[in-house]
Short mmCIF file of C-alpha atoms and ligand atoms in Angstrom, two decimals:
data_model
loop_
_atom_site.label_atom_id
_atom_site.label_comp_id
_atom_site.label_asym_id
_atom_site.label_seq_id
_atom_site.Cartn_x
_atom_site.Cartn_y
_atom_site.Cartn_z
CA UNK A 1268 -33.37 44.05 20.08
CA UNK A 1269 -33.39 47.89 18.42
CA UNK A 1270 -31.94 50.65 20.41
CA UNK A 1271 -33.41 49.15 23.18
CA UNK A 1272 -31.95 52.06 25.98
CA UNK A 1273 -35.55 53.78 25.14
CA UNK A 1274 -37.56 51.30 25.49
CA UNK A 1275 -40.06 52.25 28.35
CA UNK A 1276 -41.15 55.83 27.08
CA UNK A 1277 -41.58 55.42 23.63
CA UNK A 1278 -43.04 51.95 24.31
CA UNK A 1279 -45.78 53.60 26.85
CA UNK A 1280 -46.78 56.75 24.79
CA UNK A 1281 -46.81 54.53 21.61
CA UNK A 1282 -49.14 52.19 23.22
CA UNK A 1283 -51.67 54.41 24.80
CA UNK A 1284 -52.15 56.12 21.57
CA UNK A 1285 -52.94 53.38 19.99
CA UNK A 1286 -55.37 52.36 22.94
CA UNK A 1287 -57.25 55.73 22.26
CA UNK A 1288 -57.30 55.79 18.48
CA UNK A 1289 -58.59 51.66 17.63
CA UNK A 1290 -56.68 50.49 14.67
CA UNK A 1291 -58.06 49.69 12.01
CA UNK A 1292 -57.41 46.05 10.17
CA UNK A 1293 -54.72 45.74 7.87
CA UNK A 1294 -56.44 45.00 4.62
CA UNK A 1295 -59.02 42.74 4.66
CA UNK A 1296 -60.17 40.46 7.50
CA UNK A 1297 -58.37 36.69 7.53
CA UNK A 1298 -59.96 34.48 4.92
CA UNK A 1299 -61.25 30.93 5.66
CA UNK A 1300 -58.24 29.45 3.29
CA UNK A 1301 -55.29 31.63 5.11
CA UNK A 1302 -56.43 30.66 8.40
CA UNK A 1303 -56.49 26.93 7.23
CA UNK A 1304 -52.71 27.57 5.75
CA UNK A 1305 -51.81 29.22 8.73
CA UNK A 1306 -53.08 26.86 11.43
CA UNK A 1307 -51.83 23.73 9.19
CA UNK A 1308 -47.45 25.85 9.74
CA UNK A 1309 -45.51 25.03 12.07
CA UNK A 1310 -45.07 28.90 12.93
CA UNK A 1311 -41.02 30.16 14.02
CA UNK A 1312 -40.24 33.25 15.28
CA UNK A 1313 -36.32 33.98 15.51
CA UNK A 1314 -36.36 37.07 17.93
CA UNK A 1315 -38.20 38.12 20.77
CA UNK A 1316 -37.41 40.49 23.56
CA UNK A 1317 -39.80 39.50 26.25
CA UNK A 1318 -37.01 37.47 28.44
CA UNK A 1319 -36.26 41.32 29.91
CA UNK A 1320 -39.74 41.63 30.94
CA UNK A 1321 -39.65 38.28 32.70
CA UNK A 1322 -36.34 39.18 34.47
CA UNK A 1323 -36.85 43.32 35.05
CA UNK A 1324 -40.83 43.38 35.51
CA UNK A 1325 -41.49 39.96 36.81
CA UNK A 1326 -43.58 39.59 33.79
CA UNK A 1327 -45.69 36.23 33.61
CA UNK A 1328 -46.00 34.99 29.60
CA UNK A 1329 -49.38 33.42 31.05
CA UNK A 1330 -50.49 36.59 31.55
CA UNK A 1331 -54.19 37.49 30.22
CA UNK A 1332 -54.44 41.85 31.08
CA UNK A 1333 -56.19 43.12 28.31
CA UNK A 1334 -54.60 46.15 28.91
CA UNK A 1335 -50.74 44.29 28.83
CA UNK A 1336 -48.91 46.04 25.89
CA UNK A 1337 -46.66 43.36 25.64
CA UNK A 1338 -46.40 41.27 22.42
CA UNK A 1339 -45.63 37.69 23.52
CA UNK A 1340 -48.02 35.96 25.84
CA UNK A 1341 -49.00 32.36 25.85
CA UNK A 1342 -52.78 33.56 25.03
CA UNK A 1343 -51.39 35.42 22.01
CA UNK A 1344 -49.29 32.78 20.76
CA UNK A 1345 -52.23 30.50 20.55
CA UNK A 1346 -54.37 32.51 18.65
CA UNK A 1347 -51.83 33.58 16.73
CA UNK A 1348 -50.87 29.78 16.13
CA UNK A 1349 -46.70 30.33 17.08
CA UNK A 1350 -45.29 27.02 17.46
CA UNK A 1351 -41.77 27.89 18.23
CA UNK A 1352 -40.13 31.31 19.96
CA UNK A 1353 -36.80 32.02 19.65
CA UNK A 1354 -36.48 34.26 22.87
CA UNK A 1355 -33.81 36.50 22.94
CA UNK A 1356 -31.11 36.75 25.73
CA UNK A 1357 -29.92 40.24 25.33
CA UNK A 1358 -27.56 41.69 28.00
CA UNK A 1359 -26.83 45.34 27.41
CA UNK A 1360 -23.41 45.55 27.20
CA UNK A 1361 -22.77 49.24 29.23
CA UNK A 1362 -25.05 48.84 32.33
CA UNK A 1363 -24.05 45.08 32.59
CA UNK A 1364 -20.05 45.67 32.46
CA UNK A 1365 -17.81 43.15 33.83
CA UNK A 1366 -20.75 40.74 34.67
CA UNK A 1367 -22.33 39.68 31.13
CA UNK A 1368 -22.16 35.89 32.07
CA UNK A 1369 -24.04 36.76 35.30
CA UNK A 1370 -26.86 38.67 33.27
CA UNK A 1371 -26.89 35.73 30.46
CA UNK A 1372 -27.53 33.17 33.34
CA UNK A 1373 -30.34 35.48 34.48
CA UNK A 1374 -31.84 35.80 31.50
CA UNK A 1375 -31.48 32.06 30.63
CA UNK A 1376 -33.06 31.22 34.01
CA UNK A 1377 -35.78 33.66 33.71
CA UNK A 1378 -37.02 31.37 30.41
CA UNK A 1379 -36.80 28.21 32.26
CA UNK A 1380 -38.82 29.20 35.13
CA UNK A 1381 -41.81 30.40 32.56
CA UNK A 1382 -41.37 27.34 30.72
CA UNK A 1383 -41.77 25.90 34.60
CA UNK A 1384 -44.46 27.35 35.13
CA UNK A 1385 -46.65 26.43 32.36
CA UNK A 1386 -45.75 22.71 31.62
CA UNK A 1387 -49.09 22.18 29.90
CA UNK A 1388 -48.53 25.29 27.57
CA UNK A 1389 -45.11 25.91 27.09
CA UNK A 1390 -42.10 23.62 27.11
CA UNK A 1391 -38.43 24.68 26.18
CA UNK A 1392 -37.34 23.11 23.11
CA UNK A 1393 -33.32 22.46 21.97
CA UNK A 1394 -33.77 20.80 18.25
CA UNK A 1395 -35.74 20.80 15.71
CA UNK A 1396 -37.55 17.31 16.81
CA UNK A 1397 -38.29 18.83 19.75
CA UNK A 1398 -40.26 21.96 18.12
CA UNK A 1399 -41.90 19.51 15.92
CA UNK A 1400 -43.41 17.54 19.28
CA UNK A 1401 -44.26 21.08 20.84
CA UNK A 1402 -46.07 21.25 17.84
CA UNK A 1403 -48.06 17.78 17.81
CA UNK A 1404 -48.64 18.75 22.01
CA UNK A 1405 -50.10 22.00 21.16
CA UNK A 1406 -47.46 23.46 23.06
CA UNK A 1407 -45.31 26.34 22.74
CA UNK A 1408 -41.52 25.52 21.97
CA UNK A 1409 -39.35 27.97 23.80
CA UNK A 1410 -35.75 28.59 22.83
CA UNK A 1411 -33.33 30.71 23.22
CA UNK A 1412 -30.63 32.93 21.24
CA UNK A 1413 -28.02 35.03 22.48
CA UNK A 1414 -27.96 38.71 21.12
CA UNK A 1415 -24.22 39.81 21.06
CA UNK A 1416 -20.87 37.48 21.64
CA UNK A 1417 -19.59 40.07 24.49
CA UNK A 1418 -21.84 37.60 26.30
CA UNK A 1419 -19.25 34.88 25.96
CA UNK A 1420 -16.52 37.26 27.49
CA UNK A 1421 -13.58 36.02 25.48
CA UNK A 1422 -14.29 32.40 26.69
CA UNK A 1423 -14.83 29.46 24.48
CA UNK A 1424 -15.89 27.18 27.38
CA UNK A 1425 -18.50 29.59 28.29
CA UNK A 1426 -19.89 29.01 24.88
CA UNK A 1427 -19.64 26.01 24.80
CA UNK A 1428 -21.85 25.99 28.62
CA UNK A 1429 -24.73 28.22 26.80
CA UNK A 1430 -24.80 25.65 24.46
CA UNK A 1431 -25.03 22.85 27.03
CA UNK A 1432 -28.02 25.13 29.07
CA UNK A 1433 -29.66 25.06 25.32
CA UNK A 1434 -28.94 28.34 23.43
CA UNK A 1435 -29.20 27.47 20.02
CA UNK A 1436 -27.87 30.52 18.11
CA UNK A 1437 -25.76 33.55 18.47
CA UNK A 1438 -25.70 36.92 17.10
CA UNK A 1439 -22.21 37.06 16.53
CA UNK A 1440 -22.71 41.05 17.58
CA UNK A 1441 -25.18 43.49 18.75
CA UNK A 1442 -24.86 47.05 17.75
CA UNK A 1443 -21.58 47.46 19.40
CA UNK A 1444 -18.20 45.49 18.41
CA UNK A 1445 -16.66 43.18 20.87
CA UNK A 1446 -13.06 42.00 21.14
CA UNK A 1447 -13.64 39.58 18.11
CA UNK A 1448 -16.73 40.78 16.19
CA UNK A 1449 -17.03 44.10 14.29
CA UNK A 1450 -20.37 45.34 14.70
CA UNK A 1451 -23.07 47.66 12.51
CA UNK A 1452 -23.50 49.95 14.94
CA UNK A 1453 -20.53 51.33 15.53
CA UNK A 1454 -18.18 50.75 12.75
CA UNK A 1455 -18.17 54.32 11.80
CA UNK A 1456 -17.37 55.24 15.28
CA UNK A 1457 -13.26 56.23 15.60
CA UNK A 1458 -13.34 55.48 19.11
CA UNK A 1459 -13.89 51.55 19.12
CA UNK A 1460 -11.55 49.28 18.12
CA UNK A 1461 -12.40 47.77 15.04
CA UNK A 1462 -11.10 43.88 14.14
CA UNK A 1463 -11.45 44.34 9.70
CA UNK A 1464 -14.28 41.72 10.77
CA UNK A 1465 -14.10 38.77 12.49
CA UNK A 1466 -10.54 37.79 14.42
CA UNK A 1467 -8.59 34.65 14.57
CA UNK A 1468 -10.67 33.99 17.86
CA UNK A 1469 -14.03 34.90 16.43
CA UNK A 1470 -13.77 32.40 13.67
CA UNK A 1471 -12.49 30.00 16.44
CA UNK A 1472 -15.74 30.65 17.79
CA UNK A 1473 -18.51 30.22 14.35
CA UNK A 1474 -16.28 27.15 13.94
CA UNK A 1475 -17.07 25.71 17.73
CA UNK A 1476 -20.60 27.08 17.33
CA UNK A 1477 -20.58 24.38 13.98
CA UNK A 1478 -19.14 21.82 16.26
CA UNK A 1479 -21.64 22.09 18.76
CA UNK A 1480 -25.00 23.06 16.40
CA UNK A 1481 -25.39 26.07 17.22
CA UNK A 1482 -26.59 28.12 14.71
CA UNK A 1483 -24.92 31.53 13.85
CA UNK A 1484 -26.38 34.28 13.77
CA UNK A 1485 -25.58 37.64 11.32
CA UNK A 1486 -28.32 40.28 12.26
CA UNK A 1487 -26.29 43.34 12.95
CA UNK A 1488 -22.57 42.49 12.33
CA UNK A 1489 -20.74 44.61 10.02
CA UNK A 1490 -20.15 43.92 6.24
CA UNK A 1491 -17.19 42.13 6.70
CA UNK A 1492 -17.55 40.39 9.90
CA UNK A 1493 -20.61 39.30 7.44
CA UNK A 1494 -18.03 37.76 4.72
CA UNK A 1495 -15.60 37.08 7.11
CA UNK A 1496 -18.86 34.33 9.03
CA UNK A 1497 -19.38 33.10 5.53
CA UNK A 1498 -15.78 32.25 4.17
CA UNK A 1499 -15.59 30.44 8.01
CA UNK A 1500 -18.62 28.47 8.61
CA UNK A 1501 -18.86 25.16 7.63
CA UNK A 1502 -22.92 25.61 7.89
CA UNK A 1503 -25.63 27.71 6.80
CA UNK A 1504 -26.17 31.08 8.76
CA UNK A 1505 -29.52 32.83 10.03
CA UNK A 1506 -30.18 36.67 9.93
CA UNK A 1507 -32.50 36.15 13.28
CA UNK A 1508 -34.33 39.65 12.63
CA UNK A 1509 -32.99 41.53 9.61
CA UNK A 1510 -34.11 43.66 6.81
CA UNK A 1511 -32.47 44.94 3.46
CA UNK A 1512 -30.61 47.68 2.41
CA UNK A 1513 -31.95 48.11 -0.93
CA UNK A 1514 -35.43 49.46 0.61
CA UNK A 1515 -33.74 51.27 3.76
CA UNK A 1516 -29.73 52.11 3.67
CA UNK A 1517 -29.01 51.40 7.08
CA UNK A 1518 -26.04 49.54 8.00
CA UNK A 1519 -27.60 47.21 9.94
CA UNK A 1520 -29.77 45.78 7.09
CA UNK A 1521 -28.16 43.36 4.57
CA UNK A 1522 -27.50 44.44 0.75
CA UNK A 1523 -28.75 42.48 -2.18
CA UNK A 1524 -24.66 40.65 -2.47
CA UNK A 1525 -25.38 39.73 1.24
CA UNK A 1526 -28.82 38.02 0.59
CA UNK A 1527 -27.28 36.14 -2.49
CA UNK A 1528 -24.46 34.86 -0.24
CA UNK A 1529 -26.41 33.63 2.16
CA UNK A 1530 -28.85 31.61 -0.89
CA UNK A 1531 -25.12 30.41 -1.57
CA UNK A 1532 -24.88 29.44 2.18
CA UNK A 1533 -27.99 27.53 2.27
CA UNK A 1534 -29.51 30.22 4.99
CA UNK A 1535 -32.47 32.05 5.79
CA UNK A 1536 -32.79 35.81 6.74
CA UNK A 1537 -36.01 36.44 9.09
CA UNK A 1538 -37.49 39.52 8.09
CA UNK A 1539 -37.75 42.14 10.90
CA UNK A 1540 -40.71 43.59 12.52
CA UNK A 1541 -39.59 46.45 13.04
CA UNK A 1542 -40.57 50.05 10.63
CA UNK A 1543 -37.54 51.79 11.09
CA UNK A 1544 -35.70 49.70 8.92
CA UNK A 1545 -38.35 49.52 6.53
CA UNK A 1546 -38.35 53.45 6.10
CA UNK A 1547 -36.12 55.42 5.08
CA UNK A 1548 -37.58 58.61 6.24
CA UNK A 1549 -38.02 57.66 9.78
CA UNK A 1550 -34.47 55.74 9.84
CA UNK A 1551 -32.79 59.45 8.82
CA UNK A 1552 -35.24 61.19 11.73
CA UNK A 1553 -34.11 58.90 13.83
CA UNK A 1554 -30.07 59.28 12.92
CA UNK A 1555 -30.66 62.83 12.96
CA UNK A 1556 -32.06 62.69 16.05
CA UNK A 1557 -30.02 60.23 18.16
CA UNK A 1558 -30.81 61.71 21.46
CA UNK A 1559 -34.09 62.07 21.44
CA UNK A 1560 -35.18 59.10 19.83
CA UNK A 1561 -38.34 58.08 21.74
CA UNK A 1562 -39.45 61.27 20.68
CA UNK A 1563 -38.76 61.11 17.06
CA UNK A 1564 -40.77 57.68 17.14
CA UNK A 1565 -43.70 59.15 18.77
CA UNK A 1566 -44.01 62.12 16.12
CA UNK A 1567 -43.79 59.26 13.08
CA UNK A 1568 -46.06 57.14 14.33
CA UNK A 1569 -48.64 60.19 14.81
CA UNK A 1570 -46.93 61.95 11.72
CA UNK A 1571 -48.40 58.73 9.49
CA UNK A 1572 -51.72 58.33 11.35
CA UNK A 1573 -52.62 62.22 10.59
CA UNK A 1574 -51.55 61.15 6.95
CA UNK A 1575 -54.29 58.72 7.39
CA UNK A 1576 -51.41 55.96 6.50
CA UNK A 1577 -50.80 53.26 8.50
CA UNK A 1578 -47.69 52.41 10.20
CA UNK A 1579 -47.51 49.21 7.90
CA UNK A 1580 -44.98 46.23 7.71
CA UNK A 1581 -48.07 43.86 6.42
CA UNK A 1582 -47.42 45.34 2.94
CA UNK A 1583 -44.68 42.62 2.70
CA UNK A 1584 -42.33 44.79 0.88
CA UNK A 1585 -39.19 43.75 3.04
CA UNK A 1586 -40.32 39.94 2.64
CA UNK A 1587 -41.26 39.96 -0.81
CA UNK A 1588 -37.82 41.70 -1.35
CA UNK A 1589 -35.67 38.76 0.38
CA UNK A 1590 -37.56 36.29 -1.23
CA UNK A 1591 -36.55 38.02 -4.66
CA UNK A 1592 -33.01 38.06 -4.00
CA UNK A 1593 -32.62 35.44 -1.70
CA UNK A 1594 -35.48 33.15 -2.78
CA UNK A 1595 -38.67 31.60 -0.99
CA UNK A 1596 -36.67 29.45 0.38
CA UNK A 1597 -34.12 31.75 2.24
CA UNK A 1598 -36.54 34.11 4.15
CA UNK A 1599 -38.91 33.77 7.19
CA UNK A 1600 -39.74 35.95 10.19
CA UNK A 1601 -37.96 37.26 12.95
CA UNK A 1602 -40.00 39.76 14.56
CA UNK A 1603 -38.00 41.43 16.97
CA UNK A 1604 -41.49 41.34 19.23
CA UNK A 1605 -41.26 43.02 22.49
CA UNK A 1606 -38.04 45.02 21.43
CA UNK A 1607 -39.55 47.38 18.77
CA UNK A 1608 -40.78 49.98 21.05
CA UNK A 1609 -44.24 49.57 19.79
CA UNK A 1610 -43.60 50.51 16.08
CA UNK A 1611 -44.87 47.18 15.04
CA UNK A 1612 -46.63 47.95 11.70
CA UNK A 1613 -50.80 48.72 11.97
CA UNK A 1614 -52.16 45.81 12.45
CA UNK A 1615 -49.74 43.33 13.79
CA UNK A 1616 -50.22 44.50 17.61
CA UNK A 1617 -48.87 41.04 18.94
CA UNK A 1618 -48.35 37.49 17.98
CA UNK A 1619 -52.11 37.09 17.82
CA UNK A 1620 -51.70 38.93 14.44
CA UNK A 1621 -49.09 36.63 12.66
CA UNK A 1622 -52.23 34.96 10.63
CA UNK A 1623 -52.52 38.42 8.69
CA UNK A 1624 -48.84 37.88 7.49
CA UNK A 1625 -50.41 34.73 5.98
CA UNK A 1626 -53.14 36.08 4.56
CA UNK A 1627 -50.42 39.26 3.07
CA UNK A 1628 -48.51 36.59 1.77
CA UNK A 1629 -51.61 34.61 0.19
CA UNK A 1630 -52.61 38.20 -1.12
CA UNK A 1631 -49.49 38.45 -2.63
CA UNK A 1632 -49.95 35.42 -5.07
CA UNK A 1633 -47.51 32.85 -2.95
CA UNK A 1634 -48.72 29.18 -2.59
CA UNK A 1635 -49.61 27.31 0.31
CA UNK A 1636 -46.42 25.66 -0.01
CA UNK A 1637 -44.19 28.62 -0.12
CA UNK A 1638 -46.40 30.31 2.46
CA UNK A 1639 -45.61 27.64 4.93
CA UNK A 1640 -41.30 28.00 4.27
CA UNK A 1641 -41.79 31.07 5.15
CA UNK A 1642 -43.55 30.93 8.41
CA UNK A 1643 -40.52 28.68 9.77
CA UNK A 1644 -40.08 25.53 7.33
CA UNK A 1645 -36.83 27.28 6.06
CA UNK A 1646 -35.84 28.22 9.49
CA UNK A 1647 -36.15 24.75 10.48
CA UNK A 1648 -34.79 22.91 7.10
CA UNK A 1649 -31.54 25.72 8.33
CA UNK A 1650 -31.50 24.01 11.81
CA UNK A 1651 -31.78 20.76 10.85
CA UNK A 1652 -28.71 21.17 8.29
CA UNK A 1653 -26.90 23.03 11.66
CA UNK A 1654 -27.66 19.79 13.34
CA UNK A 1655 -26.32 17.77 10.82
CA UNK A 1656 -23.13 19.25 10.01
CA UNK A 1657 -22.52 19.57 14.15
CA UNK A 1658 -22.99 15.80 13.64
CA UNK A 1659 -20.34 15.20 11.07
CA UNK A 1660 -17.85 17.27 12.43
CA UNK A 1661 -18.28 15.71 16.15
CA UNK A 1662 -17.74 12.19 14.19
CA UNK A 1663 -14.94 13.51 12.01
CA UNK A 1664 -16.63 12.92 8.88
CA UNK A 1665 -17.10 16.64 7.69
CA UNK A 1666 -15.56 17.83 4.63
ZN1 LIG B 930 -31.47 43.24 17.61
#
């Protein structure tokens, strides 16, 4: 999730202006042959904020209200062929002092009882075999990730119980540092206690997370709690919903060294969604503006429509970068759906979209094959290797 303490303004204003003012396609319509690539993927997203609407709103993902401005539904995941969700437990770390195992359990539950309640559509899903029979079922594969270790508060064993209820990755941090992760978002800040990275404890934990195959997760740590994660693990990482610095110089996005580091790893970085990290004018609006940030997104988003632009993310820039540096076989997607305050790019207005990313991506000269790593075959090669090492190191054979 992105500065998610705004959500509900900026996410209503954004949304009824685009009600009133019908986009217009990205580019041209979806071809016969990147529908046929498309719907032949087994589609993963890595990040998805929709388990707060289930748990805060009472949301149901079976929901069909045209007028729903939510991103994730079961209806849009069909049509948008998304064979596996990665949905995101995200407990904010202010409001939810002193209970964040409480709120993870919530959240956690609040999956569980969709997945419950749509056993012919949905199922949740712990490994990769288990996305790949979702798949042949024509179900949706739900799993889960944990956004920010304060949710473990300081506990291994509670880790280590996540795992066991079937979260299979961690963001190590969310924007603010815990008590053994240095974070993005605040390492500038004087007034939080910074670790130079990860502690003793923290690579305690990406080991146990190894153990166990769970895989870790490096969207939004610092720079060195970044190269701290990689001199520890003894797998490859994920970037669940990241971008790179080279096109916007926020600190949350990973420079070009990163990306080659985690090609070293044998990782994959998902590409975010989201167009403030894909802009660099709107990212400084938006530092300049830290207070009144709902407002600032508003005045972009009509800012670029006057311009006649669109509010893009289909022109691939951010994914063709990765795959650059990192190579094809090191990027995929990670939307951040349901937590971007409705600055998806034009064009993508839900998961129904995602076969417009294939036909970018087809657009933009990459082959079937490639296409298809991209749309979660990397992501679940990654898992598969998390699996294996988790494996080997429960039977004492790892290196
Ligand atoms: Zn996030």
């Amino acid at each position: 999730m992105t500065r998610k303490f705004f959500l509900p303004l900026v996410f209503c204003s954004v949304a009824l202006a685009q009600t009133s003012t019908p986009a217009p396609p990205a580019g041209a319509p979806v071809s016969a042959r990147a529908l046929q690539i498309h719907n032949s993927a087994i589609i993963v997203d890595t990040h998805a904020d929709t388990p707060q609407r289930f748990l805060d709103e009472g949301f149901d993902i079976g929901s069909t209200d045209p007028n729903d401005i939510g991103h994730v539904t079961l209806d849009k995941a069909k049509r948008g062929n998304m064979g596996a969700e990665f949905f995101s437990i995200w407990v904010e770390p202010l409001s939810n002092q002193g209970h964040y195992a409480q709120h993870t359990f919530d959240l956690v539950d609040s999956v569980y009882e969709q997945a419950a309640r749509h056993p012919d559509r949905m199922m949740m899903a712990f490994s990769v075999a288990d996305i790949e029979r979702a798949h042949r079922e024509h179900k949706l594969a739900a799993l889960m990730g944990i956004e920010g270790g304060h949710s473990i508060e300081n506990d291994i064993r509670l880790l280590r119980d996540y795992y066991r209820l079937g979260v299979r990755y961690m963001t190590l941090s969310w924007s603010n540092t815990n008590e053994w992760a240095d974070s993005s978002g605040d390492i500038d800040d004087p007034k939080v206690q910074h670790h130079n990275g990860l502690t003793d404890f923290g690579k305690q934990v990406v080991l146990e997370m190894n153990r166990m195959g769970m895989m870790v997760d490096i969207s939004h740590v610092s720079d060195k709690t970044f190269w701290d994660t990689i001199a520890t693990t003894k797998a490859p990482v994920i970037a669940s919903h990241s971008s790179a610095r080279a096109l916007v110089d926020a600190p949350r996005n990973m420079t070009d060294d990163m990306l080659r580091a985690v090609t070293k790893n044998g990782g994959v970085v998902q590409v975010n969604f989201f167009n403030g990290f894909d802009d660099e004018d709107f990212r400084k609006a938006m530092v300049a503006q830290k207070k009144d940030q709902d407002a600032v997104m508003k005045e972009y988003v009509e800012k670029r429509k006057a311009e006649g632009k669109t509010v893009t993310y289909v022109d691939l820039d951010r994914i063709e970068h990765v795959a650059k540096v990192a190579g094809v076989d090191h990027v995929g997607l990670g939307s951040d759906f349901d937590g971007v305050s409705g600055a998806t790019p034009q064009g993508i207005n839900s998961a129904a979209d995602l076969p417009k990313i294939t036909q970018a991506l087809l657009d933009g000269g990459y082959s079937a094959a490639d296409i298809k790593k991209i749309l979660g075959g990397n992501l679940l090669r990654v898992f598969g290797e998390v699996e294996k090492v988790s494996r080997e190191m429960q039977a004492g054979t790892s290196h």
